[in-house]
Each structure stands twice: as structure tokens, then as C-alpha cells.
Amino acid sequence: MATLLIVLLVLGVAVAWLEARHRLRPASPLQLSANDWHVEPQEQGGLKVTGSFSIHNPHQRMEVMVPEFDVKPVLIGQCDLTSMKVSTSIRPQHPDEEARDDGYWAAYIVKGRKTTTVKVAISIADTEGTAVLESVDTLWADVHWVNYGPFGRLQRRQGVVFPLRRPSIPTRDQAKIRPGDQCEVLPIRTHLLGPLDDTVDVLRTYAGHLVQPGDVLTIGETPVAVMQGRYQHPSMVDPSWLSRLLCRAFHPTSSLATACGLQTLMDQVGPTRVLLAWVLGLAMKLVGSPGGFYRLAGEQARLIDDITGTTPPYDQTIVLGPQEPQALCEAAAAALGVDVAIVDVNDLGRVKVLASSRGCDHALLHRALKPNPAGNANERTPLVLVRPA
């Protein structure tokens, strides 16, 4: 009995130490968000993209310094972009400090429960005189900034997508509906989605005029997650010794087979749950019951996409699963008047309905989506309209 108590005590101390070490890791409270971005045409086919980033400190007392702030624009298109010339100007709009005229970023202190703003202007021109919009469709603003405070010095990196042009929206007569298994399907092309988009608005804009009673409108779980801002660059993840050790046991194609991928899951559900799921999942696998880890570690274990797992530029980020998918489906269904589902589909015929509005026909979705009509490459068709035959 005494031995058992000692073992339990040691395990309790180990778990407490593991959780304390995880929760007390260096972290900055600063939050970055993009606001009010616009695209303006310029002379000779050029473009000017303007907007702002807000830096908010929700902490009551902690003061955090921002000694560096830079925006590195990346252009995305369908052809060679080497002739494009890009220039960026950054001007702070601090509430208590004048901006410098020479463009130098002076280190700034963001006090507790305060917010500051950074104005950004990005000019794009083609040195060969071609209109920019003929070659470029999306701008990825990659923000590199430093947070400095009681937690140390943290190098942070966050990117935001800005569509420069959007695909034409087909009318009902132009929509090319494909025949399926006792159904019809219509993949719907959109612009490259990001945090500046709202899921319900996207569904309404691209599919609201196409749906009819009995239809089911689906959207991929990854596009929903990126619209919710649930992605991060791996440089923002600090893998622990535990994630570096445990990730080696996963299949090489798993998004949890890297230290950063598994650490992302630990940051969501805690290291203790991941460790217990790993140990018990391994034991279940040895007795012929695979998949135990994913069942025990929670839904996010299946939904995390590591780098290369989705379309550019998100292929360089780790994407989580969406938040509150059920509530989102209900809200979208009420707005559009048809059933809505968030799905995870791949080229291997795997169809997972993550969430759906009440009464949605899941059997219909599995038949319709098994051939993966949305595609797994760079089709940019995150919406699929499913219509019973």
C-alpha cells in the first residue's frame, strides 16, 4: 500500500511539474489584427494596397515593448512574377507619440489594456508595363515583429491574405453542375480566403443565388479555420522536449509527426492529456485497436494540418480545426435557407462531416463528396453545392 501511495505521489508531482512548465512558458499577451484594407488602382496598371494593423495588449498590468515591426509582402499569382516591383511604407499611429518622418520604427511600449495602430501602404507595379491584376490575384502580408518584456524577447511572425481580384460568380445558367451518385455536385470557386472574410458572408456571396430547397452547401474545415485566424507560422511554436520525443512514434505522413505539429496540439489540450493519450493509444494499438490516441486526445488531434497540408500561402503554416463548427452551420443555414455542413475530404475517398445543420442528410454528403469534387490541389473551390438527384 505504501509503495502504491509513493508511486501515485510521484506521478502526481510529475504531472503537476509538466503542466506548470507548460503553462509558465514565456508568452506575450500582445494581439495583432488587420483592419480596413483597400485596393486602389494606380497609373500604368499598378496597385496600391492600404490598411492598418492593430496591436492590443489585454493584460491589466504588463507593459510590452515592440522594438521591431516589419511587413514583407508576398505576391501570389498563376505566372512568373519576377517583373513585379513592390514597395512598402509603415507608419505608426500611436495614441501618445508622434510618428517619425524618416520611416524609422522607434521602439514603442504598449501599456496594459491599451491599443496602438500601424498604417501600412504597399505599392505594386510591373516594370514591363503589364497591368498587375493580369498576373497577381493575392497579396500575403507577412508581418515580422518583436515583443520584448518580462517573458524575454520573442520573434513573432503572422501573415494575412488580401485578395486583389476575385473570380467571377456564375449565374444559375452558367453553373456547371456535375452528375454524382444519386445526386449532383457543383464545386464553387472563391478568392483565397483569410481572416478578413466572414464564413456566412462568403457562403452567401458565392452560393446564395445558386441554392434551392433540398440542397446542402458544404465548406472545407480548413477554409473555415483560416477565416477564424486559427493558423500560425511554425516559428511561433516552441516545441518542448516531450513533443520532440513523442512525435517520433507517429506515421511520417501524420501532422503530429513533427515536434511543432504535436506541440500545437499540446498547446490546445495540454501536455498531460497528450501524454496519457499517447501511452494508452500505444497500449490499445498493441492489442489490435488502432486510432486510440486520436479518440483520447480530442477532435483537434485529427484536424490539425501541419505545413504542406493546405493551399499556399497557408502551406507554410500550421492550421488548427475550426471553432464552434456546429453553431456556425446553424447560423449559415438560417441565413441561406438550406442545410450547411463543414467537411473534411481527401483524395482517398475519406469523408468526415465535422458539423452540420440539424436534419442534414449525411448519407447524401458521403455519396456526393467521396470522389472529392473540390480537389486537393490549388483549385480554390472550398465550397461544394450538393443537390439530391
mmCIF file of C-alpha atoms in Angstrom:
data_model
loop_
_atom_site.group_PDB
_atom_site.id
_atom_site.type_symbol
_atom_site.label_atom_id
_atom_site.label_comp_id
_atom_site.label_asym_id
_atom_site.label_seq_id
_atom_site.Cartn_x
_atom_site.Cartn_y
_atom_site.Cartn_z
ATOM 1 C CA MET A 1 0.000 0.000 0.000
ATOM 2 C CA ALA A 2 2.796 2.393 0.921
ATOM 3 C CA THR A 3 4.539 1.646 -2.373
ATOM 4 C CA LEU A 4 1.357 2.391 -4.313
ATOM 5 C CA LEU A 5 0.936 5.697 -2.484
ATOM 6 C CA ILE A 6 4.529 6.655 -3.270
ATOM 7 C CA VAL A 7 4.039 5.799 -6.943
ATOM 8 C CA LEU A 8 0.828 7.862 -7.083
ATOM 9 C CA LEU A 9 2.547 10.756 -5.323
ATOM 10 C CA VAL A 10 5.457 10.675 -7.776
ATOM 11 C CA LEU A 11 3.044 10.567 -10.718
ATOM 12 C CA GLY A 12 1.067 13.473 -9.278
ATOM 13 C CA VAL A 13 4.194 15.568 -8.816
ATOM 14 C CA ALA A 14 5.363 14.696 -12.338
ATOM 15 C CA VAL A 15 2.017 15.717 -13.850
ATOM 16 C CA ALA A 16 1.964 18.947 -11.815
ATOM 17 C CA TRP A 17 5.519 19.760 -12.933
ATOM 18 C CA LEU A 18 4.648 19.001 -16.570
ATOM 19 C CA GLU A 19 1.567 21.236 -16.508
ATOM 20 C CA ALA A 20 3.329 24.030 -14.596
ATOM 21 C CA ARG A 21 6.251 24.045 -17.014
ATOM 22 C CA HIS A 22 3.815 24.173 -19.933
ATOM 23 C CA ARG A 23 1.677 26.983 -18.514
ATOM 24 C CA LEU A 24 4.616 29.104 -17.316
ATOM 25 C CA ARG A 25 6.435 29.146 -20.672
ATOM 26 C CA PRO A 26 7.375 32.608 -21.988
ATOM 27 C CA ALA A 27 4.411 34.196 -23.754
ATOM 28 C CA SER A 28 3.464 37.667 -24.880
ATOM 29 C CA PRO A 29 -0.093 38.956 -24.381
ATOM 30 C CA LEU A 30 0.013 41.203 -27.464
ATOM 31 C CA GLN A 31 -2.601 40.511 -30.142
ATOM 32 C CA LEU A 32 -2.272 41.559 -33.791
ATOM 33 C CA SER A 33 -5.262 42.051 -36.107
ATOM 34 C CA ALA A 34 -5.750 43.512 -39.607
ATOM 35 C CA ASN A 35 -8.315 46.243 -40.269
ATOM 36 C CA ASP A 36 -9.755 48.355 -43.120
ATOM 37 C CA TRP A 37 -7.730 47.122 -46.089
ATOM 38 C CA HIS A 38 -8.424 48.514 -49.554
ATOM 39 C CA VAL A 39 -7.056 48.033 -53.062
ATOM 40 C CA GLU A 40 -6.694 51.160 -55.203
ATOM 41 C CA PRO A 41 -5.705 51.243 -58.908
ATOM 42 C CA GLN A 42 -2.660 53.325 -59.835
ATOM 43 C CA GLU A 43 -1.185 54.663 -63.065
ATOM 44 C CA GLN A 44 0.033 52.215 -65.730
ATOM 45 C CA GLY A 45 -1.848 49.267 -64.252
ATOM 46 C CA GLY A 46 -0.265 49.435 -60.809
ATOM 47 C CA LEU A 47 -1.987 48.847 -57.485
ATOM 48 C CA LYS A 48 -1.794 50.358 -54.029
ATOM 49 C CA VAL A 49 -2.931 48.283 -51.067
ATOM 50 C CA THR A 50 -3.540 50.254 -47.870
ATOM 51 C CA GLY A 51 -4.751 49.314 -44.431
ATOM 52 C CA SER A 52 -3.743 49.006 -40.810
ATOM 53 C CA PHE A 53 -2.750 46.546 -38.124
ATOM 54 C CA SER A 54 -3.949 46.918 -34.540
ATOM 55 C CA ILE A 55 -1.712 45.843 -31.661
ATOM 56 C CA HIS A 56 -3.721 45.248 -28.496
ATOM 57 C CA ASN A 57 -2.450 44.448 -25.010
ATOM 58 C CA PRO A 58 -5.269 42.767 -23.000
ATOM 59 C CA HIS A 59 -3.090 42.346 -19.880
ATOM 60 C CA GLN A 60 -4.094 44.514 -16.955
ATOM 61 C CA ARG A 61 -0.602 45.493 -15.771
ATOM 62 C CA MET A 62 2.112 44.124 -18.050
ATOM 63 C CA GLU A 63 3.808 46.583 -20.386
ATOM 64 C CA VAL A 64 5.241 45.097 -23.581
ATOM 65 C CA MET A 65 7.713 46.775 -25.929
ATOM 66 C CA VAL A 66 7.659 46.441 -29.715
ATOM 67 C CA PRO A 67 11.221 47.298 -30.811
ATOM 68 C CA GLU A 68 10.777 45.971 -34.362
ATOM 69 C CA PHE A 69 7.866 45.846 -36.792
ATOM 70 C CA ASP A 70 8.138 44.996 -40.474
ATOM 71 C CA VAL A 71 5.783 43.857 -43.227
ATOM 72 C CA LYS A 72 7.164 41.672 -46.014
ATOM 73 C CA PRO A 73 4.653 41.404 -48.892
ATOM 74 C CA VAL A 74 4.495 38.212 -50.941
ATOM 75 C CA LEU A 75 2.670 38.187 -54.279
ATOM 76 C CA ILE A 76 0.674 35.135 -55.366
ATOM 77 C CA GLY A 77 -0.465 34.506 -58.928
ATOM 78 C CA GLN A 78 -0.540 31.990 -61.744
ATOM 79 C CA CYS A 79 2.540 33.070 -63.749
ATOM 80 C CA ASP A 80 6.089 34.447 -63.486
ATOM 81 C CA LEU A 81 6.116 37.496 -61.178
ATOM 82 C CA THR A 82 9.791 38.481 -61.394
ATOM 83 C CA SER A 83 8.953 41.738 -63.198
ATOM 84 C CA MET A 84 6.853 42.961 -60.264
ATOM 85 C CA LYS A 85 8.216 45.811 -58.160
ATOM 86 C CA VAL A 86 6.911 46.096 -54.621
ATOM 87 C CA SER A 87 7.492 48.904 -52.123
ATOM 88 C CA THR A 88 6.200 49.104 -48.564
ATOM 89 C CA SER A 89 5.730 52.004 -46.199
ATOM 90 C CA ILE A 90 4.965 51.576 -42.481
ATOM 91 C CA ARG A 91 3.802 54.464 -40.300
ATOM 92 C CA PRO A 92 2.841 54.021 -36.642
ATOM 93 C CA GLN A 93 -0.279 55.781 -35.387
ATOM 94 C CA HIS A 94 0.425 55.684 -31.657
ATOM 95 C CA PRO A 95 -2.115 57.466 -29.445
ATOM 96 C CA ASP A 96 0.585 59.116 -27.328
ATOM 97 C CA GLU A 97 3.582 59.517 -29.621
ATOM 98 C CA GLU A 98 4.300 61.261 -32.932
ATOM 99 C CA ALA A 99 5.455 59.157 -35.903
ATOM 100 C CA ARG A 100 8.893 59.885 -37.368
ATOM 101 C CA ASP A 101 9.057 61.366 -40.853
ATOM 102 C CA ASP A 102 12.114 59.293 -41.835
ATOM 103 C CA GLY A 103 10.201 55.997 -41.667
ATOM 104 C CA TYR A 104 12.268 54.640 -38.773
ATOM 105 C CA TRP A 105 10.345 52.350 -36.421
ATOM 106 C CA ALA A 106 11.023 53.656 -32.929
ATOM 107 C CA ALA A 107 10.609 51.064 -30.151
ATOM 108 C CA TYR A 108 7.209 51.548 -28.568
ATOM 109 C CA ILE A 109 5.670 50.448 -25.262
ATOM 110 C CA VAL A 110 2.138 49.042 -25.418
ATOM 111 C CA LYS A 111 0.771 49.537 -21.920
ATOM 112 C CA GLY A 112 -1.759 47.282 -20.193
ATOM 113 C CA ARG A 113 -5.233 47.333 -21.775
ATOM 114 C CA LYS A 114 -4.084 49.738 -24.469
ATOM 115 C CA THR A 115 -4.080 49.524 -28.272
ATOM 116 C CA THR A 116 -1.928 51.108 -30.946
ATOM 117 C CA THR A 117 -2.241 51.110 -34.725
ATOM 118 C CA VAL A 118 0.197 50.740 -37.608
ATOM 119 C CA LYS A 119 -0.693 52.144 -41.039
ATOM 120 C CA VAL A 120 0.698 50.167 -43.991
ATOM 121 C CA ALA A 121 0.804 51.037 -47.700
ATOM 122 C CA ILE A 122 2.056 48.534 -50.289
ATOM 123 C CA SER A 123 2.581 49.670 -53.891
ATOM 124 C CA ILE A 124 2.808 47.084 -56.686
ATOM 125 C CA ALA A 125 3.893 47.815 -60.262
ATOM 126 C CA ASP A 126 5.055 45.743 -63.228
ATOM 127 C CA THR A 127 8.357 47.005 -64.625
ATOM 128 C CA GLU A 128 7.347 45.657 -68.040
ATOM 129 C CA GLY A 129 4.190 47.777 -68.111
ATOM 130 C CA THR A 130 1.689 44.921 -67.773
ATOM 131 C CA ALA A 131 -1.343 45.512 -65.565
ATOM 132 C CA VAL A 132 -0.681 43.946 -62.166
ATOM 133 C CA LEU A 133 -4.087 42.265 -61.970
ATOM 134 C CA GLU A 134 -3.318 40.245 -65.102
ATOM 135 C CA SER A 135 -0.642 38.360 -63.154
ATOM 136 C CA VAL A 136 -1.332 38.765 -59.431
ATOM 137 C CA ASP A 137 -4.521 37.789 -57.610
ATOM 138 C CA THR A 138 -3.492 37.753 -53.942
ATOM 139 C CA LEU A 139 -1.194 39.618 -51.553
ATOM 140 C CA TRP A 140 0.179 37.866 -48.480
ATOM 141 C CA ALA A 141 1.310 40.439 -45.914
ATOM 142 C CA ASP A 142 3.876 38.628 -43.763
ATOM 143 C CA VAL A 143 4.334 40.580 -40.521
ATOM 144 C CA HIS A 144 7.631 40.124 -38.676
ATOM 145 C CA TRP A 145 7.649 41.814 -35.280
ATOM 146 C CA VAL A 146 9.386 41.541 -31.925
ATOM 147 C CA ASN A 147 7.787 41.523 -28.461
ATOM 148 C CA TYR A 148 10.015 42.428 -25.516
ATOM 149 C CA GLY A 149 9.042 42.215 -21.855
ATOM 150 C CA PRO A 150 9.082 40.071 -18.678
ATOM 151 C CA PHE A 151 8.870 36.954 -20.861
ATOM 152 C CA GLY A 152 12.095 37.814 -22.705
ATOM 153 C CA ARG A 153 12.484 38.689 -26.378
ATOM 154 C CA LEU A 154 10.083 36.914 -28.728
ATOM 155 C CA GLN A 155 10.342 36.999 -32.511
ATOM 156 C CA ARG A 156 6.785 36.726 -33.854
ATOM 157 C CA ARG A 157 5.522 36.142 -37.385
ATOM 158 C CA GLN A 158 1.949 36.409 -38.630
ATOM 159 C CA GLY A 159 0.629 36.558 -42.189
ATOM 160 C CA VAL A 160 -2.660 37.891 -43.557
ATOM 161 C CA VAL A 161 -4.157 37.342 -47.028
ATOM 162 C CA PHE A 162 -5.615 40.206 -49.070
ATOM 163 C CA PRO A 163 -7.390 39.309 -52.335
ATOM 164 C CA LEU A 164 -6.530 41.737 -55.138
ATOM 165 C CA ARG A 165 -9.145 40.341 -57.507
ATOM 166 C CA ARG A 166 -11.988 37.894 -57.139
ATOM 167 C CA PRO A 167 -13.281 35.212 -59.513
ATOM 168 C CA SER A 168 -16.428 35.889 -61.471
ATOM 169 C CA ILE A 169 -19.540 34.470 -59.835
ATOM 170 C CA PRO A 170 -21.524 32.242 -62.226
ATOM 171 C CA THR A 171 -25.247 32.682 -62.640
ATOM 172 C CA ARG A 172 -27.605 29.717 -62.343
ATOM 173 C CA ASP A 173 -27.480 29.236 -66.108
ATOM 174 C CA GLN A 174 -23.662 29.337 -66.166
ATOM 175 C CA ALA A 175 -23.167 26.933 -63.242
ATOM 176 C CA LYS A 176 -21.817 23.602 -64.483
ATOM 177 C CA ILE A 177 -23.385 21.051 -62.161
ATOM 178 C CA ARG A 178 -21.813 17.588 -62.344
ATOM 179 C CA PRO A 179 -23.692 14.300 -62.023
ATOM 180 C CA GLY A 180 -22.852 12.187 -58.989
ATOM 181 C CA ASP A 181 -24.052 9.114 -57.126
ATOM 182 C CA GLN A 182 -27.813 9.784 -56.888
ATOM 183 C CA CYS A 183 -27.020 13.473 -56.670
ATOM 184 C CA GLU A 184 -25.493 16.462 -58.421
ATOM 185 C CA VAL A 185 -22.482 18.457 -57.254
ATOM 186 C CA LEU A 186 -21.159 21.916 -58.042
ATOM 187 C CA PRO A 187 -17.671 22.960 -56.851
ATOM 188 C CA ILE A 188 -17.693 26.743 -56.367
ATOM 189 C CA ARG A 189 -14.565 28.816 -56.864
ATOM 190 C CA THR A 190 -13.817 31.675 -54.451
ATOM 191 C CA HIS A 191 -10.983 34.093 -53.835
ATOM 192 C CA LEU A 192 -8.221 32.984 -51.462
ATOM 193 C CA LEU A 193 -9.944 33.179 -48.082
ATOM 194 C CA GLY A 194 -8.467 34.627 -44.903
ATOM 195 C CA PRO A 195 -9.172 36.369 -41.578
ATOM 196 C CA LEU A 196 -10.702 39.407 -43.290
ATOM 197 C CA ASP A 197 -13.546 37.179 -44.534
ATOM 198 C CA ASP A 198 -16.692 36.056 -42.717
ATOM 199 C CA THR A 199 -17.825 32.484 -43.363
ATOM 200 C CA VAL A 200 -21.538 33.236 -43.683
ATOM 201 C CA ASP A 201 -20.860 36.204 -45.968
ATOM 202 C CA VAL A 202 -18.645 34.040 -48.205
ATOM 203 C CA LEU A 203 -21.344 31.370 -48.480
ATOM 204 C CA ARG A 204 -23.996 33.978 -49.243
ATOM 205 C CA THR A 205 -21.862 35.834 -51.817
ATOM 206 C CA TYR A 206 -20.718 32.840 -53.853
ATOM 207 C CA ALA A 207 -23.632 30.435 -53.440
ATOM 208 C CA GLY A 208 -26.651 32.307 -52.098
ATOM 209 C CA HIS A 209 -28.135 32.793 -55.592
ATOM 210 C CA LEU A 210 -27.479 29.169 -56.622
ATOM 211 C CA VAL A 211 -29.071 27.199 -53.789
ATOM 212 C CA GLN A 212 -32.594 25.836 -53.892
ATOM 213 C CA PRO A 213 -34.709 23.896 -51.366
ATOM 214 C CA GLY A 214 -33.254 20.452 -50.629
ATOM 215 C CA ASP A 215 -29.650 21.453 -51.383
ATOM 216 C CA VAL A 216 -26.765 21.031 -48.964
ATOM 217 C CA LEU A 217 -23.953 23.600 -49.114
ATOM 218 C CA THR A 218 -20.601 22.354 -47.819
ATOM 219 C CA ILE A 219 -17.374 24.144 -46.996
ATOM 220 C CA GLY A 220 -13.998 22.643 -46.086
ATOM 221 C CA GLU A 221 -12.915 22.741 -42.460
ATOM 222 C CA THR A 222 -9.533 24.313 -43.291
ATOM 223 C CA PRO A 223 -11.007 27.381 -45.071
ATOM 224 C CA VAL A 224 -13.294 27.934 -42.075
ATOM 225 C CA ALA A 225 -10.326 27.710 -39.710
ATOM 226 C CA VAL A 226 -8.197 30.222 -41.650
ATOM 227 C CA MET A 227 -11.134 32.672 -41.768
ATOM 228 C CA GLN A 228 -11.208 32.364 -37.979
ATOM 229 C CA GLY A 229 -7.479 33.134 -37.872
ATOM 230 C CA ARG A 230 -6.651 29.676 -36.499
ATOM 231 C CA TYR A 231 -3.234 29.258 -38.102
ATOM 232 C CA GLN A 232 0.313 30.140 -37.154
ATOM 233 C CA HIS A 233 3.804 30.007 -38.560
ATOM 234 C CA PRO A 234 5.960 27.200 -37.070
ATOM 235 C CA SER A 235 8.446 29.814 -35.843
ATOM 236 C CA MET A 236 5.759 30.844 -33.353
ATOM 237 C CA VAL A 237 5.739 27.356 -31.817
ATOM 238 C CA ASP A 238 8.285 26.432 -29.139
ATOM 239 C CA PRO A 239 8.393 22.616 -29.075
ATOM 240 C CA SER A 240 9.079 21.054 -25.690
ATOM 241 C CA TRP A 241 11.267 18.043 -25.029
ATOM 242 C CA LEU A 242 8.080 15.985 -24.666
ATOM 243 C CA SER A 243 6.730 16.897 -28.116
ATOM 244 C CA ARG A 244 10.157 16.243 -29.665
ATOM 245 C CA LEU A 245 10.149 12.782 -28.100
ATOM 246 C CA LEU A 246 6.547 11.669 -28.665
ATOM 247 C CA CYS A 247 6.221 12.886 -32.267
ATOM 248 C CA ARG A 248 8.670 10.206 -33.418
ATOM 249 C CA ALA A 249 6.074 7.491 -32.822
ATOM 250 C CA PHE A 250 3.557 8.855 -35.361
ATOM 251 C CA HIS A 251 3.365 7.829 -39.009
ATOM 252 C CA PRO A 252 5.600 10.123 -41.131
ATOM 253 C CA THR A 253 2.583 11.450 -43.062
ATOM 254 C CA SER A 254 0.753 12.492 -39.879
ATOM 255 C CA SER A 255 0.547 16.182 -39.000
ATOM 256 C CA LEU A 256 1.615 15.149 -35.494
ATOM 257 C CA ALA A 257 4.870 13.543 -36.695
ATOM 258 C CA THR A 258 6.766 16.818 -36.219
ATOM 259 C CA ALA A 259 7.665 18.487 -32.935
ATOM 260 C CA CYS A 260 5.847 21.709 -33.877
ATOM 261 C CA GLY A 261 2.737 19.857 -35.049
ATOM 262 C CA LEU A 262 2.443 17.867 -31.827
ATOM 263 C CA GLN A 263 3.301 20.902 -29.696
ATOM 264 C CA THR A 264 0.428 22.757 -31.356
ATOM 265 C CA LEU A 265 -1.906 20.033 -30.101
ATOM 266 C CA MET A 266 -0.354 20.247 -26.627
ATOM 267 C CA ASP A 267 -0.984 23.986 -26.623
ATOM 268 C CA GLN A 268 -4.673 23.257 -27.278
ATOM 269 C CA VAL A 269 -5.397 20.382 -24.875
ATOM 270 C CA GLY A 270 -2.405 20.341 -22.523
ATOM 271 C CA PRO A 271 0.633 18.051 -22.295
ATOM 272 C CA THR A 272 -0.888 15.713 -19.712
ATOM 273 C CA ARG A 273 -3.805 14.732 -21.939
ATOM 274 C CA VAL A 274 -1.490 14.232 -24.919
ATOM 275 C CA LEU A 275 0.892 12.081 -22.868
ATOM 276 C CA LEU A 276 -1.924 9.921 -21.456
ATOM 277 C CA ALA A 277 -3.491 9.558 -24.910
ATOM 278 C CA TRP A 278 -0.092 8.575 -26.320
ATOM 279 C CA VAL A 279 0.545 5.910 -23.655
ATOM 280 C CA LEU A 280 -2.975 4.465 -23.705
ATOM 281 C CA GLY A 281 -3.189 4.722 -27.505
ATOM 282 C CA LEU A 282 0.046 2.758 -27.838
ATOM 283 C CA ALA A 283 -1.275 0.084 -25.471
ATOM 284 C CA MET A 284 -4.536 -0.148 -27.439
ATOM 285 C CA LYS A 285 -2.611 -0.450 -30.689
ATOM 286 C CA LEU A 286 -0.565 -3.343 -29.298
ATOM 287 C CA VAL A 287 -3.774 -5.277 -28.579
ATOM 288 C CA GLY A 288 -5.203 -4.641 -32.059
ATOM 289 C CA SER A 289 -7.221 -1.444 -31.560
ATOM 290 C CA PRO A 290 -5.542 1.347 -33.585
ATOM 291 C CA GLY A 291 -6.595 5.015 -33.529
ATOM 292 C CA GLY A 292 -6.880 5.187 -29.757
ATOM 293 C CA PHE A 293 -4.641 8.249 -29.490
ATOM 294 C CA TYR A 294 -6.887 10.340 -31.738
ATOM 295 C CA ARG A 295 -10.006 9.308 -29.850
ATOM 296 C CA LEU A 296 -8.450 10.142 -26.471
ATOM 297 C CA ALA A 297 -6.589 13.319 -27.433
ATOM 298 C CA GLY A 298 -9.709 15.074 -28.749
ATOM 299 C CA GLU A 299 -11.073 16.367 -32.046
ATOM 300 C CA GLN A 300 -8.188 18.751 -32.698
ATOM 301 C CA ALA A 301 -5.776 15.814 -32.931
ATOM 302 C CA ARG A 302 -7.430 14.797 -36.217
ATOM 303 C CA LEU A 303 -7.950 18.312 -37.554
ATOM 304 C CA ILE A 304 -4.505 19.899 -37.243
ATOM 305 C CA ASP A 305 -2.799 20.388 -40.624
ATOM 306 C CA ASP A 306 0.973 20.747 -40.467
ATOM 307 C CA ILE A 307 2.905 22.686 -43.117
ATOM 308 C CA THR A 308 2.345 21.493 -46.712
ATOM 309 C CA GLY A 309 -1.131 20.371 -45.595
ATOM 310 C CA THR A 310 -3.133 23.031 -47.433
ATOM 311 C CA THR A 311 -3.063 25.571 -50.264
ATOM 312 C CA PRO A 312 -0.417 28.362 -50.493
ATOM 313 C CA PRO A 313 0.373 30.524 -48.605
ATOM 314 C CA TYR A 314 -1.123 28.516 -45.741
ATOM 315 C CA ASP A 315 1.112 25.610 -46.767
ATOM 316 C CA GLN A 316 3.827 27.287 -44.676
ATOM 317 C CA THR A 317 1.651 27.435 -41.562
ATOM 318 C CA ILE A 318 0.102 25.050 -39.060
ATOM 319 C CA VAL A 319 -3.697 25.199 -39.301
ATOM 320 C CA LEU A 320 -5.995 24.150 -36.459
ATOM 321 C CA GLY A 321 -9.540 22.890 -36.754
ATOM 322 C CA PRO A 322 -12.381 25.452 -36.698
ATOM 323 C CA GLN A 323 -14.013 26.748 -33.545
ATOM 324 C CA GLU A 324 -17.715 26.142 -32.760
ATOM 325 C CA PRO A 325 -18.470 24.495 -36.132
ATOM 326 C CA GLN A 326 -21.967 23.395 -35.112
ATOM 327 C CA ALA A 327 -23.103 26.922 -34.219
ATOM 328 C CA LEU A 328 -21.591 28.221 -37.446
ATOM 329 C CA CYS A 329 -23.526 25.668 -39.534
ATOM 330 C CA GLU A 330 -26.792 26.580 -37.834
ATOM 331 C CA ALA A 331 -26.207 30.301 -38.405
ATOM 332 C CA ALA A 332 -25.303 29.768 -42.067
ATOM 333 C CA ALA A 333 -28.315 27.511 -42.658
ATOM 334 C CA ALA A 334 -30.627 30.132 -41.165
ATOM 335 C CA ALA A 335 -29.096 32.815 -43.403
ATOM 336 C CA LEU A 336 -29.247 30.783 -46.655
ATOM 337 C CA GLY A 337 -32.364 28.661 -46.130
ATOM 338 C CA VAL A 338 -30.615 25.338 -46.912
ATOM 339 C CA ASP A 339 -28.597 22.824 -44.922
ATOM 340 C CA VAL A 340 -24.926 23.692 -44.400
ATOM 341 C CA ALA A 341 -22.090 21.337 -43.435
ATOM 342 C CA ILE A 342 -18.389 21.716 -42.618
ATOM 343 C CA VAL A 343 -16.476 18.765 -44.059
ATOM 344 C CA ASP A 344 -13.013 17.242 -44.288
ATOM 345 C CA VAL A 345 -12.498 15.350 -47.558
ATOM 346 C CA ASN A 346 -9.402 13.924 -49.252
ATOM 347 C CA ASP A 347 -8.436 12.156 -52.470
ATOM 348 C CA LEU A 348 -8.521 8.750 -50.753
ATOM 349 C CA GLY A 349 -12.324 8.819 -50.568
ATOM 350 C CA ARG A 350 -12.384 9.756 -46.886
ATOM 351 C CA VAL A 351 -15.332 11.990 -45.993
ATOM 352 C CA LYS A 352 -15.776 13.349 -42.480
ATOM 353 C CA VAL A 353 -18.697 15.630 -41.679
ATOM 354 C CA LEU A 354 -17.268 17.774 -38.907
ATOM 355 C CA ALA A 355 -20.561 19.570 -38.230
ATOM 356 C CA SER A 356 -23.861 20.227 -39.981
ATOM 357 C CA SER A 357 -27.163 21.982 -39.515
ATOM 358 C CA ARG A 358 -29.984 19.938 -37.985
ATOM 359 C CA GLY A 359 -31.576 17.410 -40.317
ATOM 360 C CA CYS A 360 -28.720 17.376 -42.822
ATOM 361 C CA ASP A 361 -28.521 14.170 -44.893
ATOM 362 C CA HIS A 362 -25.056 12.768 -44.073
ATOM 363 C CA ALA A 363 -25.511 9.751 -46.344
ATOM 364 C CA LEU A 364 -26.051 12.118 -49.265
ATOM 365 C CA LEU A 365 -22.877 14.025 -48.386
ATOM 366 C CA HIS A 366 -20.787 10.855 -48.212
ATOM 367 C CA ARG A 367 -22.008 9.731 -51.651
ATOM 368 C CA ALA A 368 -21.501 13.154 -53.209
ATOM 369 C CA LEU A 369 -18.129 14.019 -51.685
ATOM 370 C CA LYS A 370 -16.384 10.649 -51.871
ATOM 371 C CA PRO A 371 -14.826 11.493 -55.303
ATOM 372 C CA ASN A 372 -13.588 14.769 -53.729
ATOM 373 C CA PRO A 373 -15.120 17.192 -56.268
ATOM 374 C CA ALA A 374 -13.416 20.165 -54.587
ATOM 375 C CA GLY A 375 -9.960 18.710 -55.284
ATOM 376 C CA ASN A 376 -6.868 18.561 -53.107
ATOM 377 C CA ALA A 377 -4.592 20.856 -55.139
ATOM 378 C CA ASN A 378 -4.821 24.603 -55.775
ATOM 379 C CA GLU A 379 -8.346 24.629 -57.259
ATOM 380 C CA ARG A 380 -9.624 27.210 -54.747
ATOM 381 C CA THR A 381 -13.065 25.605 -54.686
ATOM 382 C CA PRO A 382 -13.698 25.364 -50.936
ATOM 383 C CA LEU A 383 -17.490 25.329 -51.429
ATOM 384 C CA VAL A 384 -19.391 22.396 -52.915
ATOM 385 C CA LEU A 385 -23.129 22.529 -53.554
ATOM 386 C CA VAL A 386 -24.768 19.110 -53.244
ATOM 387 C CA ARG A 387 -28.200 18.584 -54.786
ATOM 388 C CA PRO A 388 -30.233 15.350 -54.476
ATOM 389 C CA ALA A 389 -30.962 13.808 -57.866
#
